[in-house]
Amino acid sequence: MSELGFAIFGTGFWSRFQLAGWQELSGVRCVALYNRTRRKAEALAKEFNVPAVYDDPGKLLAAEQLDFIDIITDVDTHSRFVHLAADHRLPVICQKPMAPSLEIAESMVAACGDAGVPFFVHENWRWQGPIRRFKRVLDQGLIGKVFRARIQYSNSFPVFDNQPFLKELEQFILTDIGTHILDTARFLFGEARHLFCQTNRAHTDIKGEDVATVMMKMASGATVVCEMSYASRLEHERFPETFILVEGDGGSAELAADYWVRVTTEAGTHAERCPPPRYHWADPAYDAVHASIVPCNADLLRALQSGIRPETHAEDNLKTLRLVFGAYESARTGQVVACG
């Protein structure tokens, strides 16, 4: 199979890890970088041996032979570049969150659908090794029918230090980490029927919310609570780990600190540690998250090569965004919101 060539649009904080993740895979090669500030693109190109740099996306598309585009720009520019890809009949991958509103996201999906262009979303959280292992445990049915679950991502990690633009977002934690956590809830437990959300702002120097609690009634009948916070100073913090507790009519399963998966039934408790793989280019502070880029990219690459949809195609990610923006509506109105 021939090697696929692609361009990255956006060379900010996340791009170097995304590019390093691509370079772990065979059959794909980054041939060009675009960034509106050319020197940032030049620095990344030098580090990763990317041959071409542009500060004009139109010139890049005119000059390069591409198989797809990977968009890693600010969320407010995603729609512009996805529509540009659709106009050029180029498959496109977009970072989460797909768009700043559900309406814009739906227009992006429609544009690619009308153009017959594959549109995927880089939603990597569900690809974390410990979470994938936890999903396999649930699928084995050892704890019976699930009736309640809790997904917790709460810590005081100084996320604003290396991504200061997050302070300026009117909508923060639900669009930033909420897209990940609510997508993980869908991955583990299926679709939601109703949700209720409350939010808070604990940091006084930010515009958006940094605490959110979402309770969902799933189509399966289970209740799933998602807790998210960047304002929780705890005795034993494990950023960026996600903790999960699931109760079923035959037992319980837990993804606990330090990547321990525990399954408790009437026969007792079985414990297994499932740490993520380590990559030399990953920031140790983001270990599990950065490691998940590689299998996510591998799934997207298989889809581009085979024509079979990946897990995180854009139509699927719309379902996650409906939960995200439904949560904002619930927090604003104080009402339960129907999903789907």
Tab-separated table of C-alpha atoms in Angstrom:
chain	number	residue	atom	x	y	z
A	1	MET	CA	0.000	0.000	0.000
A	2	SER	CA	1.393	3.403	-0.973
A	3	GLU	CA	2.418	5.913	1.673
A	4	LEU	CA	-0.153	8.617	2.459
A	5	GLY	CA	1.070	12.195	2.527
A	6	PHE	CA	-0.634	14.801	4.677
A	7	ALA	CA	-0.380	18.374	5.891
A	8	ILE	CA	-0.896	19.683	9.394
A	9	PHE	CA	-2.750	22.969	9.813
A	10	GLY	CA	-1.720	24.597	13.096
A	11	THR	CA	1.588	24.240	14.929
A	12	GLY	CA	0.677	25.200	18.487
A	13	PHE	CA	0.999	23.316	21.786
A	14	TRP	CA	-0.648	20.049	20.760
A	15	SER	CA	0.778	19.727	17.245
A	16	ARG	CA	4.225	18.407	18.166
A	17	PHE	CA	2.683	15.486	20.059
A	18	GLN	CA	0.228	14.784	17.275
A	19	LEU	CA	3.040	14.823	14.722
A	20	ALA	CA	5.217	12.567	16.901
A	21	GLY	CA	2.276	10.176	17.157
A	22	TRP	CA	1.968	10.027	13.374
A	23	GLN	CA	5.669	9.291	13.069
A	24	GLU	CA	5.209	6.148	15.167
A	25	LEU	CA	3.175	4.674	12.278
A	26	SER	CA	4.289	3.308	8.929
A	27	GLY	CA	2.517	4.150	5.679
A	28	VAL	CA	2.009	7.838	6.424
A	29	ARG	CA	4.195	10.946	6.213
A	30	CYS	CA	3.726	14.634	6.980
A	31	VAL	CA	4.847	16.606	3.920
A	32	ALA	CA	3.853	20.154	4.893
A	33	LEU	CA	2.940	22.412	7.794
A	34	TYR	CA	0.749	25.497	7.821
A	35	ASN	CA	0.665	28.125	10.526
A	36	ARG	CA	-0.290	31.778	10.298
A	37	THR	CA	2.906	32.596	12.238
A	38	ARG	CA	5.476	31.105	9.903
A	39	ARG	CA	8.351	30.887	12.402
A	40	LYS	CA	6.343	28.490	14.591
A	41	ALA	CA	5.816	26.194	11.628
A	42	GLU	CA	9.485	26.450	10.676
A	43	ALA	CA	10.582	25.434	14.169
A	44	LEU	CA	8.325	22.370	14.170
A	45	ALA	CA	9.372	21.443	10.633
A	46	LYS	CA	13.033	21.563	11.619
A	47	GLU	CA	12.423	19.397	14.680
A	48	PHE	CA	10.474	16.726	12.765
A	49	ASN	CA	12.103	16.972	9.319
A	50	VAL	CA	8.972	18.142	7.528
A	51	PRO	CA	10.044	19.416	4.085
A	52	ALA	CA	7.630	22.298	3.448
A	53	VAL	CA	6.243	25.220	5.457
A	54	TYR	CA	3.485	27.688	4.556
A	55	ASP	CA	1.738	30.658	6.145
A	56	ASP	CA	-1.012	30.604	3.495
A	57	PRO	CA	-3.301	27.533	3.400
A	58	GLY	CA	-4.333	28.227	-0.184
A	59	LYS	CA	-0.741	28.180	-1.388
A	60	LEU	CA	-0.112	24.941	0.484
A	61	LEU	CA	-3.085	23.229	-1.139
A	62	ALA	CA	-2.077	24.499	-4.574
A	63	ALA	CA	1.525	23.317	-4.252
A	64	GLU	CA	1.302	19.995	-2.409
A	65	GLN	CA	-0.072	16.601	-3.394
A	66	LEU	CA	-1.991	15.510	-0.299
A	67	ASP	CA	-4.009	12.504	0.763
A	68	PHE	CA	-5.524	14.230	3.801
A	69	ILE	CA	-5.313	17.234	6.133
A	70	ASP	CA	-4.930	17.140	9.923
A	71	ILE	CA	-6.359	20.289	11.558
A	72	ILE	CA	-4.842	21.242	14.925
A	73	THR	CA	-5.771	24.925	15.017
A	74	ASP	CA	-7.951	26.928	17.399
A	75	VAL	CA	-11.523	25.651	17.576
A	76	ASP	CA	-12.915	28.857	16.053
A	77	THR	CA	-10.976	28.143	12.822
A	78	HIS	CA	-11.930	24.467	12.483
A	79	SER	CA	-14.981	25.172	10.340
A	80	ARG	CA	-13.025	27.328	7.899
A	81	PHE	CA	-10.404	24.670	7.305
A	82	VAL	CA	-12.831	21.739	7.164
A	83	HIS	CA	-14.850	23.568	4.509
A	84	LEU	CA	-11.590	24.272	2.664
A	85	ALA	CA	-10.763	20.570	2.709
A	86	ALA	CA	-14.246	19.748	1.449
A	87	ASP	CA	-13.854	22.258	-1.391
A	88	HIS	CA	-10.605	20.514	-2.398
A	89	ARG	CA	-12.125	17.029	-2.012
A	90	LEU	CA	-9.517	16.127	0.618
A	91	PRO	CA	-10.227	13.817	3.566
A	92	VAL	CA	-9.888	15.755	6.797
A	93	ILE	CA	-9.143	15.054	10.453
A	94	CYS	CA	-10.055	17.683	13.029
A	95	GLN	CA	-9.040	18.086	16.657
A	96	LYS	CA	-11.724	18.079	19.291
A	97	PRO	CA	-13.858	19.969	20.062
A	98	MET	CA	-15.047	19.888	16.496
A	99	ALA	CA	-16.664	23.329	16.664
A	100	PRO	CA	-17.699	26.090	19.096
A	101	SER	CA	-21.400	25.294	18.584
A	102	LEU	CA	-23.511	22.340	17.568
A	103	GLU	CA	-24.887	24.242	14.566
A	104	ILE	CA	-21.408	24.919	13.191
A	105	ALA	CA	-20.393	21.292	13.740
A	106	GLU	CA	-23.477	20.086	11.874
A	107	SER	CA	-22.648	22.399	8.950
A	108	MET	CA	-19.096	20.988	8.813
A	109	VAL	CA	-20.382	17.420	8.716
A	110	ALA	CA	-22.915	18.353	6.036
A	111	ALA	CA	-20.275	20.050	3.874
A	112	CYS	CA	-18.048	16.995	3.925
A	113	GLY	CA	-21.011	14.706	3.332
A	114	ASP	CA	-22.119	16.741	0.309
A	115	ALA	CA	-18.565	16.664	-1.067
A	116	GLY	CA	-18.166	12.938	-0.420
A	117	VAL	CA	-15.145	13.682	1.775
A	118	PRO	CA	-14.234	11.503	4.786
A	119	PHE	CA	-14.329	13.608	7.966
A	120	PHE	CA	-12.847	12.250	11.180
A	121	VAL	CA	-12.282	13.695	14.648
A	122	HIS	CA	-9.143	13.141	16.684
A	123	GLU	CA	-10.896	12.024	19.874
A	124	ASN	CA	-8.075	10.187	21.608
A	125	TRP	CA	-9.308	9.814	25.225
A	126	ARG	CA	-11.196	6.577	24.608
A	127	TRP	CA	-7.959	5.197	23.115
A	128	GLN	CA	-6.081	5.296	26.411
A	129	GLY	CA	-4.783	1.795	27.126
A	130	PRO	CA	-6.284	1.539	30.638
A	131	ILE	CA	-9.700	2.681	29.366
A	132	ARG	CA	-9.603	0.203	26.473
A	133	ARG	CA	-8.789	-2.565	28.953
A	134	PHE	CA	-11.631	-1.436	31.216
A	135	LYS	CA	-14.033	-1.595	28.265
A	136	ARG	CA	-12.992	-5.187	27.571
A	137	VAL	CA	-13.652	-6.045	31.219
A	138	LEU	CA	-17.164	-4.600	30.992
A	139	ASP	CA	-17.826	-6.438	27.733
A	140	GLN	CA	-17.000	-9.744	29.435
A	141	GLY	CA	-20.157	-9.288	31.523
A	142	LEU	CA	-18.566	-10.378	34.789
A	143	ILE	CA	-20.417	-7.750	36.830
A	144	GLY	CA	-23.775	-8.361	35.182
A	145	LYS	CA	-26.160	-5.643	34.058
A	146	VAL	CA	-24.790	-2.184	34.819
A	147	PHE	CA	-27.136	0.062	36.792
A	148	ARG	CA	-24.830	2.903	37.873
A	149	ALA	CA	-21.442	4.342	36.949
A	150	ARG	CA	-19.237	7.274	37.854
A	151	ILE	CA	-16.495	8.773	35.679
A	152	GLN	CA	-14.267	11.218	37.515
A	153	TYR	CA	-11.642	13.584	36.168
A	154	SER	CA	-10.871	16.010	38.994
A	155	ASN	CA	-7.520	17.604	39.829
A	156	SER	CA	-5.755	20.928	40.292
A	157	PHE	CA	-3.266	20.556	37.436
A	158	PRO	CA	-2.197	24.069	36.260
A	159	VAL	CA	-3.601	23.587	32.786
A	160	PHE	CA	-3.620	27.348	32.153
A	161	ASP	CA	0.167	27.599	32.484
A	162	ASN	CA	1.003	25.919	29.174
A	163	GLN	CA	-2.293	26.742	27.471
A	164	PRO	CA	-3.084	30.306	28.657
A	165	PHE	CA	-5.678	30.800	25.910
A	166	LEU	CA	-7.969	28.490	27.892
A	167	LYS	CA	-8.504	31.315	30.373
A	168	GLU	CA	-10.274	33.328	27.675
A	169	LEU	CA	-12.812	30.677	26.694
A	170	GLU	CA	-16.400	31.558	27.603
A	171	GLN	CA	-17.069	27.808	27.635
A	172	PHE	CA	-14.186	25.868	29.115
A	173	ILE	CA	-14.267	22.557	30.928
A	174	LEU	CA	-17.241	20.997	29.139
A	175	THR	CA	-15.774	21.770	25.721
A	176	ASP	CA	-12.185	20.994	26.733
A	177	ILE	CA	-12.259	17.892	28.943
A	178	GLY	CA	-16.017	17.328	28.724
A	179	THR	CA	-15.782	16.300	25.067
A	180	HIS	CA	-13.369	13.577	26.196
A	181	ILE	CA	-15.242	12.413	29.288
A	182	LEU	CA	-18.700	12.407	27.718
A	183	ASP	CA	-17.321	10.583	24.674
A	184	THR	CA	-15.794	8.019	27.044
A	185	ALA	CA	-19.204	7.600	28.686
A	186	ARG	CA	-20.714	6.856	25.274
A	187	PHE	CA	-17.868	4.469	24.454
A	188	LEU	CA	-18.395	2.509	27.676
A	189	PHE	CA	-22.167	2.677	28.178
A	190	GLY	CA	-23.859	3.631	24.903
A	191	GLU	CA	-26.155	6.556	24.227
A	192	ALA	CA	-27.838	8.842	26.751
A	193	ARG	CA	-31.552	9.629	26.795
A	194	HIS	CA	-31.587	12.530	29.302
A	195	LEU	CA	-29.036	14.605	31.171
A	196	PHE	CA	-28.799	17.189	33.920
A	197	CYS	CA	-25.765	19.414	34.483
A	198	GLN	CA	-24.477	21.920	37.002
A	199	THR	CA	-21.324	24.013	36.559
A	200	ASN	CA	-19.131	26.268	38.705
A	201	ARG	CA	-16.228	28.675	38.252
A	202	ALA	CA	-13.666	28.234	41.035
A	203	HIS	CA	-10.727	30.050	39.410
A	204	THR	CA	-11.516	33.756	39.550
A	205	ASP	CA	-9.192	34.735	36.678
A	206	ILE	CA	-10.911	32.747	33.922
A	207	LYS	CA	-14.010	33.403	31.843
A	208	GLY	CA	-15.521	29.942	31.586
A	209	GLU	CA	-16.499	27.166	33.958
A	210	ASP	CA	-13.781	24.948	35.475
A	211	VAL	CA	-16.099	22.533	37.316
A	212	ALA	CA	-18.969	20.510	35.853
A	213	THR	CA	-21.116	17.595	36.988
A	214	VAL	CA	-23.289	15.785	34.446
A	215	MET	CA	-25.791	13.076	35.348
A	216	MET	CA	-27.161	11.005	32.461
A	217	LYS	CA	-29.867	8.389	32.130
A	218	MET	CA	-28.629	5.991	29.464
A	219	ALA	CA	-30.726	4.090	26.949
A	220	SER	CA	-29.655	0.919	28.787
A	221	GLY	CA	-31.331	2.217	31.951
A	222	ALA	CA	-28.056	2.879	33.764
A	223	THR	CA	-27.329	6.164	35.518
A	224	VAL	CA	-23.908	7.631	34.657
A	225	VAL	CA	-22.407	10.586	36.540
A	226	CYS	CA	-19.458	12.471	35.017
A	227	GLU	CA	-17.433	14.736	37.312
A	228	MET	CA	-14.923	17.171	35.812
A	229	SER	CA	-12.765	19.756	37.548
A	230	TYR	CA	-9.504	21.674	37.261
A	231	ALA	CA	-10.097	23.195	40.696
A	232	SER	CA	-9.973	20.112	42.938
A	233	ARG	CA	-6.941	20.079	45.216
A	234	LEU	CA	-6.808	16.516	46.487
A	235	GLU	CA	-4.403	14.649	48.763
A	236	HIS	CA	-3.405	12.184	46.056
A	237	GLU	CA	-3.781	13.733	42.604
A	238	ARG	CA	-3.137	11.600	39.538
A	239	PHE	CA	-3.340	13.953	36.551
A	240	PRO	CA	-4.240	13.075	33.838
A	241	GLU	CA	-5.822	9.828	34.986
A	242	THR	CA	-9.543	9.138	34.651
A	243	PHE	CA	-11.180	7.181	37.467
A	244	ILE	CA	-14.210	4.995	36.747
A	245	LEU	CA	-16.476	3.016	39.089
A	246	VAL	CA	-19.196	0.802	37.621
A	247	GLU	CA	-21.830	-1.105	39.583
A	248	GLY	CA	-23.732	-4.040	38.151
A	249	ASP	CA	-26.182	-6.552	39.507
A	250	GLY	CA	-23.361	-9.109	39.669
A	251	GLY	CA	-20.533	-6.999	41.043
A	252	SER	CA	-18.465	-3.898	40.384
A	253	ALA	CA	-15.503	-2.792	38.268
A	254	GLU	CA	-13.121	0.065	38.986
A	255	LEU	CA	-10.388	1.883	37.096
A	256	ALA	CA	-8.450	3.284	40.032
A	257	ALA	CA	-5.298	5.303	40.670
A	258	ASP	CA	-2.084	4.189	38.976
A	259	TYR	CA	-4.049	2.335	36.294
A	260	TRP	CA	-5.333	-0.481	38.506
A	261	VAL	CA	-8.399	-2.292	37.183
A	262	ARG	CA	-10.319	-4.144	39.890
A	263	VAL	CA	-13.291	-6.430	39.376
A	264	THR	CA	-15.283	-7.515	42.436
A	265	THR	CA	-17.855	-10.303	42.341
A	266	GLU	CA	-19.115	-12.813	44.902
A	267	ALA	CA	-15.963	-14.804	44.128
A	268	GLY	CA	-13.758	-11.965	45.385
A	269	THR	CA	-11.676	-9.190	43.808
A	270	HIS	CA	-9.316	-9.569	40.885
A	271	ALA	CA	-6.822	-6.714	40.388
A	272	GLU	CA	-4.687	-5.991	37.328
A	273	ARG	CA	-2.430	-3.000	36.634
A	274	CYS	CA	-2.768	-1.695	33.067
A	275	PRO	CA	-0.309	1.182	32.559
A	276	PRO	CA	-0.132	2.996	29.216
A	277	PRO	CA	2.886	2.564	26.933
A	278	ARG	CA	5.646	5.162	27.167
A	279	TYR	CA	7.041	7.176	24.259
A	280	HIS	CA	10.255	9.187	24.380
A	281	TRP	CA	8.530	12.251	22.918
A	282	ALA	CA	5.610	12.272	25.365
A	283	ASP	CA	5.477	14.787	28.182
A	284	PRO	CA	5.578	12.700	31.401
A	285	ALA	CA	2.930	14.995	32.878
A	286	TYR	CA	0.554	13.925	30.079
A	287	ASP	CA	1.716	10.307	29.873
A	288	ALA	CA	-1.559	8.424	29.376
A	289	VAL	CA	-3.033	11.114	27.137
A	290	HIS	CA	-0.055	11.426	24.806
A	291	ALA	CA	0.285	7.652	24.523
A	292	SER	CA	-3.340	7.456	23.347
A	293	ILE	CA	-2.535	9.566	20.278
A	294	VAL	CA	-0.809	6.625	18.599
A	295	PRO	CA	-3.696	4.090	18.590
A	296	CYS	CA	-6.153	6.855	17.732
A	297	ASN	CA	-4.030	7.869	14.731
A	298	ALA	CA	-3.645	4.209	13.775
A	299	ASP	CA	-7.437	3.796	13.679
A	300	LEU	CA	-7.803	6.924	11.543
A	301	LEU	CA	-5.038	5.753	9.201
A	302	ARG	CA	-6.703	2.342	8.762
A	303	ALA	CA	-9.903	4.135	7.831
A	304	LEU	CA	-8.137	6.322	5.268
A	305	GLN	CA	-6.449	3.274	3.763
A	306	SER	CA	-9.470	0.982	3.735
A	307	GLY	CA	-12.473	3.285	3.379
A	308	ILE	CA	-13.991	1.764	6.530
A	309	ARG	CA	-15.179	4.293	9.107
A	310	PRO	CA	-13.040	4.749	12.209
A	311	GLU	CA	-14.537	4.843	15.696
A	312	THR	CA	-14.379	8.636	15.890
A	313	HIS	CA	-15.848	9.692	12.565
A	314	ALA	CA	-17.518	13.092	12.564
A	315	GLU	CA	-21.105	11.825	12.598
A	316	ASP	CA	-20.350	9.842	15.733
A	317	ASN	CA	-18.614	12.803	17.367
A	318	LEU	CA	-21.742	14.890	16.755
A	319	LYS	CA	-23.469	12.648	19.301
A	320	THR	CA	-20.821	13.588	21.857
A	321	LEU	CA	-21.192	17.280	21.037
A	322	ARG	CA	-24.947	17.031	21.540
A	323	LEU	CA	-24.197	15.928	25.087
A	324	VAL	CA	-21.683	18.761	25.577
A	325	PHE	CA	-24.005	21.509	24.400
A	326	GLY	CA	-26.984	19.831	26.018
A	327	ALA	CA	-25.049	20.049	29.283
A	328	TYR	CA	-24.577	23.794	28.784
A	329	GLU	CA	-28.299	24.170	28.127
A	330	SER	CA	-29.125	22.222	31.267
A	331	ALA	CA	-26.702	24.267	33.381
A	332	ARG	CA	-28.172	27.496	31.996
A	333	THR	CA	-31.837	26.551	32.459
A	334	GLY	CA	-31.615	24.250	35.481
A	335	GLN	CA	-33.693	21.730	33.536
A	336	VAL	CA	-33.259	18.117	32.444
A	337	VAL	CA	-32.422	17.988	28.727
A	338	ALA	CA	-33.444	15.239	26.293
A	339	CYS	CA	-30.594	13.748	24.255
A	340	GLY	CA	-31.185	12.636	20.692
